[in-house]
Short mmCIF file of C-alpha atoms in Angstrom, two decimals:
data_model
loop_
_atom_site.label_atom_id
_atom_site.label_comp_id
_atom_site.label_asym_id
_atom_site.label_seq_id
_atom_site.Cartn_x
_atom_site.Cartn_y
_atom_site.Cartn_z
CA UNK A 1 8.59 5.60 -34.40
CA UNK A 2 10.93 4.95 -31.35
CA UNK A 3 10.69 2.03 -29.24
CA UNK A 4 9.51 2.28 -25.71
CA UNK A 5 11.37 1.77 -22.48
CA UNK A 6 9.48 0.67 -19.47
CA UNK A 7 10.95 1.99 -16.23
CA UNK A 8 10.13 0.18 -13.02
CA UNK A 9 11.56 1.96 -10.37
CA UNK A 10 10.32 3.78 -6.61
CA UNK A 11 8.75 7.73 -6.72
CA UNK A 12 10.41 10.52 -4.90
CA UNK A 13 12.95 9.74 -2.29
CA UNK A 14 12.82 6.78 -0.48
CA UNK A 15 15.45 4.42 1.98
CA UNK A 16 17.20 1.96 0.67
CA UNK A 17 17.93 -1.49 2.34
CA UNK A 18 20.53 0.04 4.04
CA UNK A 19 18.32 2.82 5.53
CA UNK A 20 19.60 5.46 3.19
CA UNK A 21 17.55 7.72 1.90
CA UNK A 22 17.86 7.53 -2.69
CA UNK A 23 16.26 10.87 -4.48
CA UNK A 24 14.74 8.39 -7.26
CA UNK A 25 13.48 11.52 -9.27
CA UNK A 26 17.08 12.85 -9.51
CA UNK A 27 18.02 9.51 -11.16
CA UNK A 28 15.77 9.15 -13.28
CA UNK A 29 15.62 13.17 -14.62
CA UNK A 30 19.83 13.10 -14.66
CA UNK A 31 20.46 9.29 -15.92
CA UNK A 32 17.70 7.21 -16.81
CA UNK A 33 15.64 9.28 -19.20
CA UNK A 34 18.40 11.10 -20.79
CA UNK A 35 20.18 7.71 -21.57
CA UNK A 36 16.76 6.24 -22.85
CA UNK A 37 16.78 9.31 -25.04
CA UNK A 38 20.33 8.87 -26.35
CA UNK A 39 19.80 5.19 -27.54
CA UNK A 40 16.81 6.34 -29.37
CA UNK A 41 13.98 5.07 -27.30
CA UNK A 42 10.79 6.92 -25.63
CA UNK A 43 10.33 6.43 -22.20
CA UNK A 44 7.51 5.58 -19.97
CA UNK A 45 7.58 5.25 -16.27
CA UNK A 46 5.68 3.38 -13.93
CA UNK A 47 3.37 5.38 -12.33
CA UNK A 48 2.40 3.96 -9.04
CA UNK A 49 1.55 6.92 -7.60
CA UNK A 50 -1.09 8.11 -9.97
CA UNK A 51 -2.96 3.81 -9.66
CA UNK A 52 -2.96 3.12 -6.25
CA UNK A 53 -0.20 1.03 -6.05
CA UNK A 54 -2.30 -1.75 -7.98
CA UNK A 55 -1.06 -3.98 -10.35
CA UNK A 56 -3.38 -3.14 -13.35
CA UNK A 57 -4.30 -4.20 -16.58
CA UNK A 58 -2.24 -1.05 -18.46
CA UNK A 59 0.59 -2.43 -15.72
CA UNK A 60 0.62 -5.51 -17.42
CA UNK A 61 0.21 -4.52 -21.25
CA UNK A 62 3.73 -2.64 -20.35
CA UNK A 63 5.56 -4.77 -18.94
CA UNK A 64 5.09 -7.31 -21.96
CA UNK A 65 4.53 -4.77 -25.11
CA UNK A 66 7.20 -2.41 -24.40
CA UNK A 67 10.48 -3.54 -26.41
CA UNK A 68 12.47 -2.96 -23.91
CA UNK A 69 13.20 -2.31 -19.95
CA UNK A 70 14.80 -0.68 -16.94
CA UNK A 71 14.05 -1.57 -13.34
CA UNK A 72 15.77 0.05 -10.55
CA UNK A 73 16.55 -2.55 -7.67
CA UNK A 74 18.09 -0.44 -4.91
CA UNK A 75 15.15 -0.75 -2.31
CA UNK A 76 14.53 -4.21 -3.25
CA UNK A 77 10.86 -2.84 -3.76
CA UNK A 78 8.39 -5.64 -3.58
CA UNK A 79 6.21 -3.97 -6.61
CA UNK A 80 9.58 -3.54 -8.56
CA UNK A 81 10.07 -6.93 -7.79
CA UNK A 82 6.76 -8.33 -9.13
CA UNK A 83 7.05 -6.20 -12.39
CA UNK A 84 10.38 -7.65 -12.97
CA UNK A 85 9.16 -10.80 -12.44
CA UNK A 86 6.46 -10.78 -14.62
CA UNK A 87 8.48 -9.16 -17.16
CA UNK A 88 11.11 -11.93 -16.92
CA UNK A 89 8.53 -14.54 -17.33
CA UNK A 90 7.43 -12.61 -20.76
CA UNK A 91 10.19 -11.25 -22.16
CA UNK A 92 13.79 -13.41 -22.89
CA UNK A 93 15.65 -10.37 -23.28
CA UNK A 94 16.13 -6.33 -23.56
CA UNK A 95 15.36 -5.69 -19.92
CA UNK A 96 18.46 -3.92 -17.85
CA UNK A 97 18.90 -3.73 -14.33
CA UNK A 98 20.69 -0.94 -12.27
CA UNK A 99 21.09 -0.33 -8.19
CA UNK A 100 22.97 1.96 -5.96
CA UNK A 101 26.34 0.57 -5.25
CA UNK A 102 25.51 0.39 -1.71
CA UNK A 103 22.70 -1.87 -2.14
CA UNK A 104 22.06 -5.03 -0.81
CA UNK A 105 20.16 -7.08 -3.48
CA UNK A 106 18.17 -9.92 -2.69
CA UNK A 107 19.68 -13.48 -3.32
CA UNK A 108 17.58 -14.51 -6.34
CA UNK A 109 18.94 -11.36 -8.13
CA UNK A 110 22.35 -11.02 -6.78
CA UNK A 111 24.30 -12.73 -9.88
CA UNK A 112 22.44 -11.50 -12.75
CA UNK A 113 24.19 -8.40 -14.81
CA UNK A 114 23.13 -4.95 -13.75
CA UNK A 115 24.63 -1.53 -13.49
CA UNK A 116 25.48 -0.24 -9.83
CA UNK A 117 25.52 3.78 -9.84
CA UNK A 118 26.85 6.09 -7.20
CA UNK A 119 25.12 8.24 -5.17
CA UNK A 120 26.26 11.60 -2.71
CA UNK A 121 25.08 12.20 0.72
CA UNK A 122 22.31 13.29 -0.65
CA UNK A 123 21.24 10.29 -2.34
CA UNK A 124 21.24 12.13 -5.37
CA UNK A 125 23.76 10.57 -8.59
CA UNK A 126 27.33 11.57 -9.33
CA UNK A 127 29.94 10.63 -12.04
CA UNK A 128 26.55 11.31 -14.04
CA UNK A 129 27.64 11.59 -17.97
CA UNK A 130 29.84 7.98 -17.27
CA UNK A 131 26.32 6.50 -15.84
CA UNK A 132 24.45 7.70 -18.57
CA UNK A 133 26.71 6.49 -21.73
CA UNK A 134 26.88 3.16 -19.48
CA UNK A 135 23.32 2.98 -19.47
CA UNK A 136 22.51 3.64 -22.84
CA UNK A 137 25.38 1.31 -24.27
CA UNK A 138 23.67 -1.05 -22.47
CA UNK A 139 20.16 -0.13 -24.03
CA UNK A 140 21.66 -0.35 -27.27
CA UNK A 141 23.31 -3.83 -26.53
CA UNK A 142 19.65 -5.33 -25.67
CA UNK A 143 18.99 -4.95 -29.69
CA UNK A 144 21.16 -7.95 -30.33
CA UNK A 145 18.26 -9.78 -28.16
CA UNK A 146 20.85 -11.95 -26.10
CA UNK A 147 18.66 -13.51 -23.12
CA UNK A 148 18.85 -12.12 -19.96
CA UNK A 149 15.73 -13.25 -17.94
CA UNK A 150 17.32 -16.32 -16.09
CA UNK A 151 13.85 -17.90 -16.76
CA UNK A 152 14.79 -18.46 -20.31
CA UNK A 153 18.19 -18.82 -19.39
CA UNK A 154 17.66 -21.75 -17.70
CA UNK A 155 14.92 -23.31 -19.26
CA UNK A 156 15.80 -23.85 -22.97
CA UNK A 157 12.87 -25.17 -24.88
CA UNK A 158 10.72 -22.31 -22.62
CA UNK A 159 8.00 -21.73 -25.13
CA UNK A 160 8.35 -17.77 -26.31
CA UNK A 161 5.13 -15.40 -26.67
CA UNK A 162 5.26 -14.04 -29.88
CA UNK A 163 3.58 -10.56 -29.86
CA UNK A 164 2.06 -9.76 -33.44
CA UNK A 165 1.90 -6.52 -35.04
CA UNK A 166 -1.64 -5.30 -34.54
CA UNK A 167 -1.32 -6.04 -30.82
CA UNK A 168 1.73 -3.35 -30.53
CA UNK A 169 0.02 -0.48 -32.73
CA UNK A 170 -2.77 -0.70 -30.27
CA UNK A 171 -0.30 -1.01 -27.30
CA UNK A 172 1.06 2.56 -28.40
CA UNK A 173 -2.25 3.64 -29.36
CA UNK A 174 -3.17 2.98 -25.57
CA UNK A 175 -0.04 4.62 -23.89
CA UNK A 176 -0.90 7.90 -26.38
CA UNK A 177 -4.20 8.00 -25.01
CA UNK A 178 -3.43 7.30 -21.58
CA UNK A 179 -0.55 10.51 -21.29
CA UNK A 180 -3.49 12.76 -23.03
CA UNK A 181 -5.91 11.84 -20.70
CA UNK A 182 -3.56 12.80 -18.02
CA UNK A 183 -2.98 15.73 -19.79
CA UNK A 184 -6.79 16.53 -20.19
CA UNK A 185 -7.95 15.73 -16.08
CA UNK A 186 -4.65 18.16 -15.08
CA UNK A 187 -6.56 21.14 -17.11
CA UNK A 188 -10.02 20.33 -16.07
CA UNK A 189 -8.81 20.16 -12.65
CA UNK A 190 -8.06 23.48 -12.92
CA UNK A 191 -11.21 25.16 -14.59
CA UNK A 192 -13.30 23.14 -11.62
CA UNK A 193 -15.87 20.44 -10.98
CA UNK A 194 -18.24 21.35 -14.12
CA UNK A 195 -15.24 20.76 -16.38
CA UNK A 196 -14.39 17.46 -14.78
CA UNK A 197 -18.15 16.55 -14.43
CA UNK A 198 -17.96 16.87 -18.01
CA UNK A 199 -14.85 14.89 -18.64
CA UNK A 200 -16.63 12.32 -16.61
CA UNK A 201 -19.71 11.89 -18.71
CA UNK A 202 -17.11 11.10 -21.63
CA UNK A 203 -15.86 8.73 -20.34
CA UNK A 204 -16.12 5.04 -20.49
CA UNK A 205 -15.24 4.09 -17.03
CA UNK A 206 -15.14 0.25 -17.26
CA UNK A 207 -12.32 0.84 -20.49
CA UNK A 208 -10.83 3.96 -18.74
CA UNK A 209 -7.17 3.12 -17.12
CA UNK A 210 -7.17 3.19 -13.43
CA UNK A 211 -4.69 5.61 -13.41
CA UNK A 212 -6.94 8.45 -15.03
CA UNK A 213 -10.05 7.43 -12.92
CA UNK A 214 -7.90 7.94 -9.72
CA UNK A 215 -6.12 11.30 -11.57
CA UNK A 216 -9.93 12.60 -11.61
CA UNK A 217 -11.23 10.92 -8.04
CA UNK A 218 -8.48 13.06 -6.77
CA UNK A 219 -9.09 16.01 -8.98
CA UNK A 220 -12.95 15.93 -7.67
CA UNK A 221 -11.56 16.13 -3.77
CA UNK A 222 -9.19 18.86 -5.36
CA UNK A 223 -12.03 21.41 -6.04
CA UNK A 224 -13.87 20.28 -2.82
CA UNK A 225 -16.70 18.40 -5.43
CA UNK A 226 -17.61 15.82 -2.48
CA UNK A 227 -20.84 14.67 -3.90
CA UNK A 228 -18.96 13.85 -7.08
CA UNK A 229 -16.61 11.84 -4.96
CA UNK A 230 -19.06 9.82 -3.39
CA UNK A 231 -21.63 9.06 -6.90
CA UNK A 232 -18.40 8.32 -8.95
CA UNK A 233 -16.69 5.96 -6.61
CA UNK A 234 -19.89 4.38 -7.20
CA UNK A 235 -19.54 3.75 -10.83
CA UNK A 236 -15.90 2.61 -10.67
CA UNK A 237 -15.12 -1.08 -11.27
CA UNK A 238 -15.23 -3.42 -8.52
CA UNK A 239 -11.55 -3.93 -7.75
CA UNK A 240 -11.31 -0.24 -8.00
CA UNK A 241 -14.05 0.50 -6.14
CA UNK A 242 -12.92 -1.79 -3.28
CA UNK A 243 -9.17 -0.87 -2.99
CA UNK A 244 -8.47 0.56 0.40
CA UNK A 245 -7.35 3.91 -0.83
CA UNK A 246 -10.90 4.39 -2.88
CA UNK A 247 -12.88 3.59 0.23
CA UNK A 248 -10.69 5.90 2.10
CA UNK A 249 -11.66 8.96 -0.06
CA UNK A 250 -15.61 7.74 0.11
CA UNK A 251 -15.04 7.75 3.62
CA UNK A 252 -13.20 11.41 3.13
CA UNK A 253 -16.01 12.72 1.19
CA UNK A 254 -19.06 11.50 3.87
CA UNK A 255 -17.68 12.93 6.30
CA UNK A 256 -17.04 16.68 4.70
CA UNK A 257 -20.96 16.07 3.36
CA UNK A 258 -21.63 15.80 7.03
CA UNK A 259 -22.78 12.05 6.47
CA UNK A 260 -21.02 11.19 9.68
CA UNK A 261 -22.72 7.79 10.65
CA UNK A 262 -21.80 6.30 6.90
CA UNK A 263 -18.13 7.36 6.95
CA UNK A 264 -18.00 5.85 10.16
CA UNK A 265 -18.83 2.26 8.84
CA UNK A 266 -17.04 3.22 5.43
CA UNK A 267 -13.67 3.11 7.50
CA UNK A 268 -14.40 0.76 10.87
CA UNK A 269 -14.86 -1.67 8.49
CA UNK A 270 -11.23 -1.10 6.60
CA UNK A 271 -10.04 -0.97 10.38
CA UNK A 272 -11.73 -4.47 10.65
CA UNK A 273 -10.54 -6.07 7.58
CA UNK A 274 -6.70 -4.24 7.09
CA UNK A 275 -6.01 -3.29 10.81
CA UNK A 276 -5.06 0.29 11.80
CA UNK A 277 -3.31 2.55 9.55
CA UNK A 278 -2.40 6.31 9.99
CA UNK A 279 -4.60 7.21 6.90
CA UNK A 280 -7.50 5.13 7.81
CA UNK A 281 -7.43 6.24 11.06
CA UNK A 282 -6.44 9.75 10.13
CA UNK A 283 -9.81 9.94 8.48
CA UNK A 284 -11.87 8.63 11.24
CA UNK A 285 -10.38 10.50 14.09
CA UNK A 286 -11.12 13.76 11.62
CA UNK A 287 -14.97 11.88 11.42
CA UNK A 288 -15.28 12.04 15.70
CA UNK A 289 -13.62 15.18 15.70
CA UNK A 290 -15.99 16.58 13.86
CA UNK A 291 -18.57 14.96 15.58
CA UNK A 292 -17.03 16.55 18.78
CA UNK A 293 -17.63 19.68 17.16
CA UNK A 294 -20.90 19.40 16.41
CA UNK A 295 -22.28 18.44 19.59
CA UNK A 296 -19.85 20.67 21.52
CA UNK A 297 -22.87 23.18 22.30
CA UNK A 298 -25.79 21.02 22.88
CA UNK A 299 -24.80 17.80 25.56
CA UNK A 300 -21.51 18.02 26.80
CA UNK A 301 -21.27 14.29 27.42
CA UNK A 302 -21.65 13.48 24.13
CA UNK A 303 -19.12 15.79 22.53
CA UNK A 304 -16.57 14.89 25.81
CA UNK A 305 -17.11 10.75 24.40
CA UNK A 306 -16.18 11.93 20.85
CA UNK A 307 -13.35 13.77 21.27
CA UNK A 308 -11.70 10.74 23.83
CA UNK A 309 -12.93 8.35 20.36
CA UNK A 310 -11.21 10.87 18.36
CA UNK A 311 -8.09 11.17 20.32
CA UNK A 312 -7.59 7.56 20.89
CA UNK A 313 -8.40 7.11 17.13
CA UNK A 314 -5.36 9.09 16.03
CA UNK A 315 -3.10 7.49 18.87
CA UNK A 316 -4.07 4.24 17.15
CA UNK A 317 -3.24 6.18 13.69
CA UNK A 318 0.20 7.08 15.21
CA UNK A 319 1.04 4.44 16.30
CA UNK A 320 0.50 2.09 13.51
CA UNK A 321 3.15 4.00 11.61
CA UNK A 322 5.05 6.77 13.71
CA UNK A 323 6.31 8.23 10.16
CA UNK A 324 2.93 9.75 9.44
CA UNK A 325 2.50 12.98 11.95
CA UNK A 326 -0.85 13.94 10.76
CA UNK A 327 -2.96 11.50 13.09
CA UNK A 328 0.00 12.24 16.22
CA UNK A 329 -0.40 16.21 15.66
CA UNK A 330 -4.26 15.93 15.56
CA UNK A 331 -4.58 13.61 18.74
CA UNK A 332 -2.04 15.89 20.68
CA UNK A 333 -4.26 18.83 19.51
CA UNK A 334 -7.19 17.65 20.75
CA UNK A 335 -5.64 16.50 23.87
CA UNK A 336 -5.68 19.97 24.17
CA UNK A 337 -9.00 20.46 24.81
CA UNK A 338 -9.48 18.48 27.45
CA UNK A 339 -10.63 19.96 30.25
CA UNK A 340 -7.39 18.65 31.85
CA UNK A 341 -4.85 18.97 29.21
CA UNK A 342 -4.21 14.95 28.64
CA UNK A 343 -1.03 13.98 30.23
CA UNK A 344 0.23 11.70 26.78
CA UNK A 345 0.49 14.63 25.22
CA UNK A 346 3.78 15.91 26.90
CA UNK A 347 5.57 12.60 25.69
CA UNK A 348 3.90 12.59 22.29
CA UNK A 349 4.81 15.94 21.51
CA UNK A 350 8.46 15.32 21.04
CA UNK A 351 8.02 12.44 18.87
CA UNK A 352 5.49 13.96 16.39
CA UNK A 353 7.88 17.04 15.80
CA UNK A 354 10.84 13.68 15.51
CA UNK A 355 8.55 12.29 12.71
CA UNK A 356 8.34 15.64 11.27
CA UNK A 357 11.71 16.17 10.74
CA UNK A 358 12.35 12.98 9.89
CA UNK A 359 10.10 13.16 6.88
CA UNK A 360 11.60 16.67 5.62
CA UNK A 361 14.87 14.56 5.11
CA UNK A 362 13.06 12.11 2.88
CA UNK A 363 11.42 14.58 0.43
CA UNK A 364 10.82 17.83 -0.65
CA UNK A 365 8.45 19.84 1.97
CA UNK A 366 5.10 20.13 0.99
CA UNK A 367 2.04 22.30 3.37
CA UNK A 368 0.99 19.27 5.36
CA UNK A 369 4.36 19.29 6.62
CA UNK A 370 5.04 22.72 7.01
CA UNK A 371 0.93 22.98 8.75
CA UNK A 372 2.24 20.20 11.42
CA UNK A 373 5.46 22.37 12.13
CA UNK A 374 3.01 25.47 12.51
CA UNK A 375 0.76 23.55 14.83
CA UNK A 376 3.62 22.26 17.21
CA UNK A 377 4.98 25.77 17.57
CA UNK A 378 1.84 27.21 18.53
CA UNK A 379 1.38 24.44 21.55
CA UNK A 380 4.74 24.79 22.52
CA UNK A 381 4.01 28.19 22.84
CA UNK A 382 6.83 29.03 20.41
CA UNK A 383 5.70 32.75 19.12
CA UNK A 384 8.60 33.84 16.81
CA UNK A 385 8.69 30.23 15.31
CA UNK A 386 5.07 30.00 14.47
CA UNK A 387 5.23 33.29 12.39
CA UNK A 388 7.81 31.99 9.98
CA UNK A 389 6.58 28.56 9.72
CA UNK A 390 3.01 30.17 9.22
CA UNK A 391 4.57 32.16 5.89
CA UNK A 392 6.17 28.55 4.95
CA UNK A 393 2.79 27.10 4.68
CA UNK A 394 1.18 29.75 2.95
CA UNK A 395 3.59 29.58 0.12
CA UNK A 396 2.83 25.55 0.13
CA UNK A 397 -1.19 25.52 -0.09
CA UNK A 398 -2.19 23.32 -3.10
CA UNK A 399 -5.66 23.57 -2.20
CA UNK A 400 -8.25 26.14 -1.02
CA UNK A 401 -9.07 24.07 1.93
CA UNK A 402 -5.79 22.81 3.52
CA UNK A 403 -5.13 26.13 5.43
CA UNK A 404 -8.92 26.09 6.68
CA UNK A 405 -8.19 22.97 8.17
CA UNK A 406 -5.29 24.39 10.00
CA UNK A 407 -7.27 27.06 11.04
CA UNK A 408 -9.59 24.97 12.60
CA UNK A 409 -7.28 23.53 14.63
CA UNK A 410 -5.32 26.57 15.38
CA UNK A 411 -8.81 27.94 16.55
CA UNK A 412 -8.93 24.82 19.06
CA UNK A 413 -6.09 26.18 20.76
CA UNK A 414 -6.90 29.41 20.69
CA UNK A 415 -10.64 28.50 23.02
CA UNK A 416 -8.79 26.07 25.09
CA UNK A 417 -6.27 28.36 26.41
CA UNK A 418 -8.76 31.38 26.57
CA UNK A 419 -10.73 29.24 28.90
CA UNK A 420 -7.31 28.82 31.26
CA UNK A 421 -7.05 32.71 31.28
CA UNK A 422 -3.35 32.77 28.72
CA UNK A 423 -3.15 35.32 26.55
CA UNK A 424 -3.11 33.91 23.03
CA UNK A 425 -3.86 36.93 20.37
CA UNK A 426 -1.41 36.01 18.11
CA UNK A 427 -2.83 32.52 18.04
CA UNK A 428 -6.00 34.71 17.09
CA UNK A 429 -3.86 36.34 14.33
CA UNK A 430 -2.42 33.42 12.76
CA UNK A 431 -5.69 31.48 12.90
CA UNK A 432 -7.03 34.88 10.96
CA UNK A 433 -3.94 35.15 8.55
CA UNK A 434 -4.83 31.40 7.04
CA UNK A 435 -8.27 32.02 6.56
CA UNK A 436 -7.61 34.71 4.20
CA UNK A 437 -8.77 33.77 0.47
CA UNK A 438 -6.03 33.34 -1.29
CA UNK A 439 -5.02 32.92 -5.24
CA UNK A 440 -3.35 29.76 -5.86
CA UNK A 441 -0.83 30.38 -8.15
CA UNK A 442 0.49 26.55 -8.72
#
């Protein structure tokens, strides 16, 4: 059986400390793993994505099981950071460290060994096959078990944890199970919510990795299971339960049961406690606007107070984090509808599409991005523009109702300018085109 490799390292492309922006994926797919592979060890990543961000009990189980190590410096990423520090506290040796060339490391770190790697404009590795036989020499040099954590470096008689036998044959029996369950919520995800119901009712949640109880939170919001959402955020373990991303989705699901008034106090009180965010306050500006929406045909005054709640809501959501154009696109949509067309909106405008584009530089496109594009074009009355970025999102939905959503808000437009006499049929058309059922073929 091969030893594992623990890689600590960032998800999908992010900037370094210089600003830069490093395609992490392409390192690790074209150096990392293949030089893990060469010096005859099985990888396993650190999937931050899939937990929350949350340092975890599976977190720590790898970090001091796993024979040996890889962390990836070059954003000086403050969960790569704790890992490594943890694992330097655990482990005297068979942990390697690697960085961009460019990068400016952080003092503490700065003189131990590593390998630096270079990158193209990119951000994507060259010189790749030198990298790689660097990296696994290095691999293969950790087996002499030569300290390199500058904790026992420096402190000698630093007692060392001896892990016994039994402990690592459960270890690996608990990373087997963990990439199966993966496996498992990925295919009941796509046979729908009875299948993952089911998966649910096998589980035992309070022993169930956080990773795989977030895989299927997601996978219930997936199929559209909102109910599920809510009852099974209830049965997760308290620090689940309570991280900010779990309460988000509660929030998420309340409002799409039309449970408005307890999605409201879901996320004003992670408003309260965290401050703004642009997802927090992406999901409450969706909770008045739907509000808005509701009310539209029965008391004008009331709908008119939710939509200026919603609007400032999103500006909030903007402007906690200008990088995130879904609460800037919505609150310059909506300030649409105004009877007077809101006067931020001409200066916001400008910057959402900047965030936009900013964002396509720093990862591969995905619908949300492509939806936002769509949605400028048609307020800047940009015809030609909105037909090809309307076929962009198309071939980007992931889920049945991410183009209803944009055709919601397309449909805004649409009534708003009808009222001011324009003539907007093709708005009509593409609000009609994304509200076709579609196959998803992903």
């Amino acid at each position: 059986m091969k030893p594992y490799c623990f890689v600590l390292m960032p998800f999908g492309k992010k900037p370094d400390t210089n600003g830069r922006i490093i395609d992490f994926d392409s390192v690790y797919e074209l150096i990392i793993k293949p030089a893990i592979d060469d010096a005859s060890l099985t990888p396993i990543r650190a999937d931050e994505e899939k937990s929350g961000g949350i340092i975890h009990k599976a977190m720590f189980e790898r970090l001091m099981m796993c024979e040996y190590a890889i962390a990836d410096l070059t954003t000086a990423n403050a969960n790569v950071f704790y890992e490594l520090g943890v694992r330097h506290g655990t482990r005297p040796h068979s942990t390697s460290l690697i960085f961009s060339e460019d990068s400016r490391l952080p003092f503490d770190v700065s003189s131990l060994r590593g390998l630096p790697y270079k990158l193209d404009e990119q951000g994507k590795p060259i010189e790749i096959e030198a990298y790689k036989v660097a990296l696994t020499e290095m691999l293969t040099e950790n087996r002499n078990s030569v300290d390199d954590s500058p904790v026992y470096q420096l402190i000698h008689d630093m007692p060392r944890i001896e892990i016994d036998r039994l402990k690592t044959d459960t270890f690996r029996d608990a990373v087997e199970y963990e990439e199966e369950a993966k496996r498992l919520v990925a295919s009941c995800r796509s046979q729908g919510v009875k299948s993952l119901f089911n998966m649910e009712s096998d589980l035992q949640i309070h022993d169930t990795p956080p990773a795989i109880l977030i895989d299927l939170l997601l996978s219930y919001r997936a199929v559209e299971a909102w109910q599920c959402m809510i009852d099974f955020t209830e049965k997760l373990p308290a620090p689940l339960s309570n991280m900010i991303m779990v309460r988000e989705q509660l929030g998420f699901a309340l409002n799409r049961l039309g449970i408005h008034n307890d999605a409201e106090k879901v996320l004003t009180e992670l408003i309260s406690q965290y401050g703004p965010s642009s997802e927090t306050n992406g999901i409450l500006g969706r909770v008045y606007k739907d509000l808005w929406a509701k009310h539209s045909q029965s008391s004008k005054i009331v709908s008119d107070g939710y939509l200026r709640k919603a609007i400032n809501t999103y500006v909030q959501g903007f402007e906690a984090d200008w990088r995130d154009a879904y609460p800037g696109i919505n609150a310059i949509t909506l300030m649409e509808m105004m009877e007077t067309v809101d006067p931020r909106q001409a200066g916001l405008l400008p910057i959402v599409k900047f965030a936009v584009e900013q964002r396509l530089k720093s990862k591969q496109p995905d619908y949300w991005d492509y939806a936002t594009l769509l949605e400028l074009a048609v307020l800047g009355r940009e015809r030609d523009s909105a037909q090809i970025l309307l076929g962009d999102c198309l071939a980007e939905v992931r889920e049945s109702w991410e183009p209803k959503t944009t055709a919601k808000n397309i449909s805004f437009i649409y009534q708003a300018r009808i009222k001011r006499g324009e003539d907007v049929e093709w708005v009509k058309e593409i609000e009609n085109e994304l509200l076709v059922e579609r196959k998803n073929d992903s």
